Short mmCIF file of C-alpha atoms in Angstrom, two decimals:
data_model
loop_
_atom_site.label_atom_id
_atom_site.label_comp_id
_atom_site.label_asym_id
_atom_site.label_seq_id
_atom_site.Cartn_x
_atom_site.Cartn_y
_atom_site.Cartn_z
CA MET A 8 78.66 23.24 134.93
CA SER A 9 81.62 24.06 132.69
CA LEU A 10 83.33 27.42 132.81
CA SER A 11 82.54 28.14 129.18
CA HIS A 12 78.83 27.37 129.78
CA GLN A 13 78.77 29.67 132.83
CA ALA A 14 80.43 32.43 130.82
CA HIS A 15 77.86 31.96 128.08
CA GLN A 16 74.99 32.21 130.57
CA THR A 17 76.49 35.32 132.15
CA LEU A 18 76.94 36.93 128.78
CA SER A 19 73.38 36.03 127.80
CA GLY A 20 72.00 37.49 131.03
CA THR A 21 73.76 40.82 130.63
CA ARG A 22 73.15 41.18 126.93
CA HIS A 23 71.03 44.15 125.94
CA ILE A 24 68.90 44.28 122.85
CA ALA A 25 70.15 47.03 120.58
CA PRO A 26 67.54 49.44 119.33
CA PRO A 27 66.51 48.76 115.75
CA LEU A 28 68.23 50.83 113.14
CA ASP A 29 66.18 53.28 111.18
CA ALA A 30 65.04 51.85 107.89
CA PRO A 31 66.58 53.59 104.88
CA SER A 32 64.36 56.19 103.32
CA ARG A 33 62.85 55.70 99.92
CA LEU A 34 65.03 58.50 98.59
CA ASP A 35 68.22 56.75 99.77
CA ALA A 36 67.08 53.45 98.29
CA GLY A 37 66.16 55.11 95.02
CA LEU A 38 69.53 56.87 94.78
CA GLY A 39 71.28 53.58 95.51
CA TRP A 40 69.43 51.76 92.76
CA LEU A 41 70.00 54.64 90.35
CA LEU A 42 73.73 54.63 91.02
CA THR A 43 73.89 50.83 90.64
CA LEU A 44 72.04 50.93 87.32
CA ALA A 45 74.26 53.75 86.05
CA VAL A 46 77.46 51.85 86.87
CA ALA A 47 76.07 48.61 85.42
CA SER A 48 75.02 50.37 82.23
CA PHE A 49 78.45 51.96 81.89
CA LEU A 50 80.20 48.59 82.30
CA ILE A 51 77.80 46.26 80.49
CA GLY A 52 76.40 48.59 77.83
CA PRO A 53 79.39 48.45 75.44
CA VAL A 54 79.53 44.66 75.75
CA LEU A 55 75.84 44.33 74.86
CA LEU A 56 76.28 46.63 71.86
CA SER A 57 79.22 44.54 70.66
CA VAL A 58 77.20 41.33 71.06
CA LEU A 59 74.30 42.87 69.15
CA ALA A 60 76.67 43.84 66.34
CA GLY A 61 77.68 40.19 66.04
CA LEU A 62 74.08 39.16 65.53
CA THR A 63 73.02 41.74 62.92
CA ARG A 64 73.36 41.23 59.18
CA ASN A 65 74.93 44.66 58.70
CA TYR A 66 76.23 46.64 61.67
CA PHE A 67 76.10 49.98 59.86
CA THR A 68 72.47 49.49 58.93
CA GLY A 69 71.61 48.30 62.44
CA VAL A 70 68.95 45.93 63.69
CA GLN A 71 66.77 46.96 60.74
CA SER A 72 68.97 44.75 58.54
CA GLY A 73 67.81 41.71 60.51
CA LEU A 74 69.38 39.24 62.91
CA THR A 75 71.55 36.32 61.86
CA LEU A 76 73.85 33.61 63.23
CA ARG A 77 75.99 33.71 60.11
CA TRP A 78 78.87 35.53 61.75
CA ILE A 79 79.01 33.08 64.65
CA GLY A 80 79.20 30.26 62.13
CA GLU A 81 82.11 31.96 60.39
CA VAL A 82 83.89 32.49 63.69
CA TRP A 83 83.49 28.80 64.48
CA GLN A 84 84.81 27.85 61.06
CA LEU A 85 87.83 30.15 61.25
CA TYR A 86 88.74 30.08 64.95
CA SER A 87 87.29 26.93 66.51
CA ASP A 88 90.80 25.64 67.22
CA THR A 89 91.50 28.68 69.41
CA LEU A 90 88.53 27.84 71.64
CA ALA A 91 89.75 24.32 72.41
CA ARG A 92 93.35 25.50 72.84
CA THR A 93 92.27 28.26 75.24
CA GLY A 94 90.47 25.70 77.40
CA ILE A 95 93.53 23.43 77.41
CA VAL A 96 95.81 26.31 78.38
CA ALA A 97 93.47 27.45 81.18
CA LEU A 98 93.08 23.95 82.63
CA GLY A 99 96.80 23.24 82.35
CA THR A 100 97.61 26.52 84.05
CA LEU A 101 95.12 25.79 86.82
CA LEU A 102 96.50 22.30 87.40
CA ILE A 103 100.09 23.51 87.73
CA CYS A 104 99.05 26.40 89.99
CA LEU A 105 97.16 24.00 92.25
CA LEU A 106 100.02 21.50 92.47
CA THR A 107 102.64 24.18 93.19
CA GLY A 108 100.79 27.18 94.61
CA VAL A 109 98.83 25.47 97.40
CA PRO A 110 101.84 23.66 98.96
CA LEU A 111 103.90 26.83 98.57
CA ALA A 112 101.22 28.85 100.36
CA TRP A 113 101.31 26.40 103.28
CA VAL A 114 105.12 26.58 103.47
CA LEU A 115 104.96 30.37 103.58
CA THR A 116 102.30 30.13 106.30
CA LEU A 117 104.37 27.73 108.41
CA HIS A 118 107.54 29.79 108.11
CA PRO A 119 106.64 33.49 108.26
CA GLY A 120 109.47 35.95 108.29
CA ARG A 121 111.78 37.98 106.12
CA THR A 122 112.67 35.12 103.79
CA SER A 123 109.00 34.32 103.19
CA ARG A 124 108.23 37.95 102.46
CA ILE A 125 111.09 38.17 99.97
CA LEU A 126 109.96 34.97 98.27
CA GLU A 127 106.38 36.22 98.05
CA GLU A 128 107.54 39.51 96.53
CA LEU A 129 109.59 37.60 93.94
CA LEU A 130 106.48 35.60 93.08
CA THR A 131 104.52 38.78 92.39
CA LEU A 132 107.26 40.20 90.16
CA PRO A 133 105.71 38.85 86.90
CA VAL A 134 102.48 40.64 87.82
CA ALA A 135 104.25 43.98 88.29
CA VAL A 136 106.39 43.65 85.17
CA PRO A 137 104.60 44.24 81.83
CA GLY A 138 103.51 41.01 80.19
CA LEU A 139 105.53 41.72 77.07
CA ALA A 140 108.71 41.95 79.15
CA THR A 141 107.96 38.62 80.83
CA ALA A 142 107.24 37.00 77.48
CA LEU A 143 110.49 38.37 76.05
CA ALA A 144 112.42 36.93 79.01
CA LEU A 145 110.84 33.52 78.39
CA ILE A 146 111.69 33.66 74.71
CA VAL A 147 115.31 34.57 75.43
CA SER A 148 115.71 31.87 78.11
CA TRP A 149 113.58 28.97 76.83
CA GLY A 150 112.53 29.99 73.34
CA THR A 151 115.67 28.48 71.82
CA LEU A 152 114.23 25.01 72.41
CA PRO A 153 112.38 24.25 69.15
CA LEU A 154 110.00 21.67 70.58
CA LEU A 155 108.99 23.99 73.44
CA ARG A 156 108.76 27.19 71.42
CA SER A 157 106.18 25.75 69.05
CA ASN A 158 104.23 23.93 71.76
CA THR A 159 101.19 25.03 73.74
CA LEU A 160 103.16 24.19 76.89
CA PHE A 161 105.23 27.33 76.28
CA ILE A 162 102.11 29.48 76.65
CA ILE A 163 101.06 27.53 79.76
CA ILE A 164 104.44 28.30 81.36
CA GLY A 165 103.92 31.99 80.73
CA HIS A 166 100.41 31.88 82.17
CA VAL A 167 101.63 30.05 85.27
CA LEU A 168 104.21 32.76 85.94
CA PHE A 169 101.47 35.37 85.71
CA THR A 170 98.73 33.61 87.70
CA LEU A 171 100.66 31.68 90.37
CA PRO A 172 100.88 34.68 92.77
CA PHE A 173 97.08 34.95 92.81
CA MET A 174 96.72 31.29 93.78
CA VAL A 175 99.34 31.60 96.51
CA ARG A 176 97.78 34.74 97.98
CA ALA A 177 94.24 33.35 97.95
CA ALA A 178 95.22 29.98 99.45
CA ARG A 179 97.43 31.58 102.09
CA ALA A 180 94.63 33.90 103.17
CA SER A 181 92.57 30.81 104.10
CA MET A 182 95.52 29.11 105.82
CA GLN A 183 96.65 31.92 108.08
CA GLY A 184 95.73 31.56 111.72
CA THR A 185 97.20 29.76 114.71
CA GLU A 186 94.30 27.27 114.88
CA LEU A 187 95.25 25.53 111.65
CA ILE A 188 98.94 25.41 112.55
CA GLN A 189 98.16 24.01 116.00
CA LEU A 190 95.85 21.42 114.50
CA ASP A 191 98.58 20.36 112.10
CA GLU A 192 101.07 20.07 114.98
CA ALA A 193 98.60 18.02 117.01
CA ALA A 194 98.08 15.63 114.11
CA ALA A 195 101.86 15.33 113.73
CA THR A 196 102.22 14.27 117.38
CA LEU A 197 99.69 11.49 116.72
CA GLY A 198 101.93 10.09 113.99
CA SER A 199 100.11 11.42 110.92
CA SER A 200 102.38 11.83 107.90
CA ARG A 201 103.06 15.22 106.35
CA LEU A 202 101.16 14.36 103.16
CA LYS A 203 98.17 12.98 105.06
CA ARG A 204 98.01 16.09 107.25
CA PHE A 205 98.22 18.34 104.21
CA LEU A 206 95.49 16.55 102.26
CA GLY A 207 93.24 15.77 105.23
CA ILE A 208 93.54 18.94 107.30
CA ILE A 209 95.12 21.83 105.42
CA VAL A 210 93.42 21.52 102.04
CA PRO A 211 89.85 21.09 103.39
CA ASN A 212 90.21 24.14 105.65
CA ALA A 213 91.78 26.24 102.90
CA LEU A 214 89.31 25.11 100.24
CA PRO A 215 87.39 28.42 100.01
CA GLY A 216 90.61 30.29 99.32
CA ILE A 217 91.78 27.62 96.88
CA LEU A 218 88.52 27.87 94.94
CA ALA A 219 88.77 31.66 94.90
CA GLY A 220 92.32 31.37 93.58
CA SER A 221 91.18 28.85 90.97
CA LEU A 222 88.50 31.26 89.77
CA THR A 223 91.09 34.01 89.43
CA VAL A 224 93.60 31.77 87.66
CA VAL A 225 91.10 30.50 85.10
CA THR A 226 89.71 33.99 84.44
CA LEU A 227 93.14 35.52 83.93
CA SER A 228 94.36 32.64 81.79
CA VAL A 229 91.36 32.69 79.45
CA GLY A 230 91.61 36.45 78.94
CA GLU A 231 95.42 36.84 78.95
CA PHE A 232 96.62 38.64 75.83
CA ASN A 233 99.94 40.45 76.37
CA LEU A 234 101.99 37.37 77.25
CA THR A 235 100.24 35.16 74.73
CA TRP A 236 100.62 37.64 71.90
CA LEU A 237 104.41 37.36 72.05
CA LEU A 238 104.61 33.68 72.98
CA HIS A 239 102.19 32.25 70.45
CA THR A 240 102.92 30.88 67.00
CA PRO A 241 100.39 30.44 64.15
CA LEU A 242 99.81 26.92 65.46
CA THR A 243 99.36 27.92 69.13
CA LYS A 244 96.95 30.83 68.80
CA THR A 245 94.51 31.26 71.71
CA LEU A 246 91.13 32.95 71.86
CA PRO A 247 92.25 36.50 72.85
CA VAL A 248 94.90 36.49 70.12
CA GLY A 249 92.35 35.27 67.60
CA LEU A 250 90.00 38.00 68.78
CA ALA A 251 92.63 40.66 68.12
CA ASP A 252 93.32 39.11 64.73
CA SER A 253 89.63 39.17 63.83
CA TYR A 254 89.32 42.83 64.81
CA ALA A 255 92.34 43.69 62.67
CA SER A 256 91.58 41.73 59.52
CA MET A 257 87.89 40.75 59.46
CA ARG A 258 84.52 42.47 59.29
CA LEU A 259 83.32 44.19 62.43
CA GLU A 260 80.40 41.75 62.60
CA ILE A 261 82.79 38.77 62.74
CA ALA A 262 84.88 40.39 65.45
CA SER A 263 81.76 41.15 67.47
CA ALA A 264 80.50 37.60 67.00
CA TYR A 265 83.89 36.43 68.27
CA THR A 266 83.32 38.53 71.40
CA LEU A 267 79.97 36.79 71.87
CA VAL A 268 81.61 33.37 71.54
CA PHE A 269 84.23 34.47 74.07
CA LEU A 270 81.52 35.42 76.57
CA LEU A 271 79.59 32.19 75.97
CA MET A 272 82.73 30.25 76.79
CA LEU A 273 83.79 32.29 79.83
CA LEU A 274 80.56 33.10 81.65
CA PRO A 275 79.37 29.50 82.36
CA LEU A 276 82.83 28.68 83.68
CA LEU A 277 82.84 31.68 86.02
CA VAL A 278 79.31 31.02 87.22
CA GLY A 279 80.13 27.37 87.87
CA LEU A 280 83.25 28.16 89.90
CA GLN A 281 81.43 30.82 91.91
CA TRP A 282 78.56 28.42 92.57
CA LEU A 283 81.04 25.81 93.79
CA ALA A 284 82.88 28.32 95.98
CA ALA A 285 79.62 29.55 97.54
CA ARG A 286 78.63 26.00 98.50
CA THR A 287 81.99 25.00 99.95
CA PRO A 288 82.01 26.00 103.64
CA ARG A 289 85.24 26.18 105.55
CA ALA A 290 85.91 22.98 107.47
CA SER A 291 85.49 23.19 111.24
CA LEU A 292 88.63 23.37 113.37
CA SER A 293 86.89 22.20 116.51
#
């Protein structure tokens, strides 16, 4: 009989059944539900009112004026290009963050120390600095290139600077631990190449963190306004910038309908990524 099996039997024999915890009272449960509903109403209520305003014929008259999809049609006619461009920017940002952030997270995990901490702090600098300051720095350094300044790639670069730290942190959280490092070293002694070990061992075990980082990157990129406001041109306008423009120059109903379109674009993406993350278990290290 193995030592581990004997230890398991000994532990099972001496294990005591803990007394059941007292069930929460109805008063506690009621207070919990009441608090949850109050917080949800505070957070979701204004959004629902804005969506309703985008579906009414006249916001100032209210629902009595009737419901209509006219404002959504006008939003699509005026700002449909911003929807496609926002998706391109988000996917481009995610792709670059995956290709650079995941390997960087593994390097920081393999080589912990002062240098790694300094590098990680430098990565988070664009998050701490106001977005307008980061955008101004990009314009001063790279904005002089005409082809880049008027290209959607310029906005993607800004979004990568802002979202890359979140990908690195999330991926590194799944990579930390001596088991993964030891498994990588064992595979190296068997002659496995660095790339094969990274793709076959590191990425599968860090997949939950990578998916969580991807969810954060896409969410932040789709909703990013400060950076994009200064980096965009009339030909590279994204959805949040178009939303601000509609609030400033259009009817309130059109701006509210734009908010509804924004939610219809964002929510399925978030739900899909969360569904994928929930069904992606961490690979076994045994």
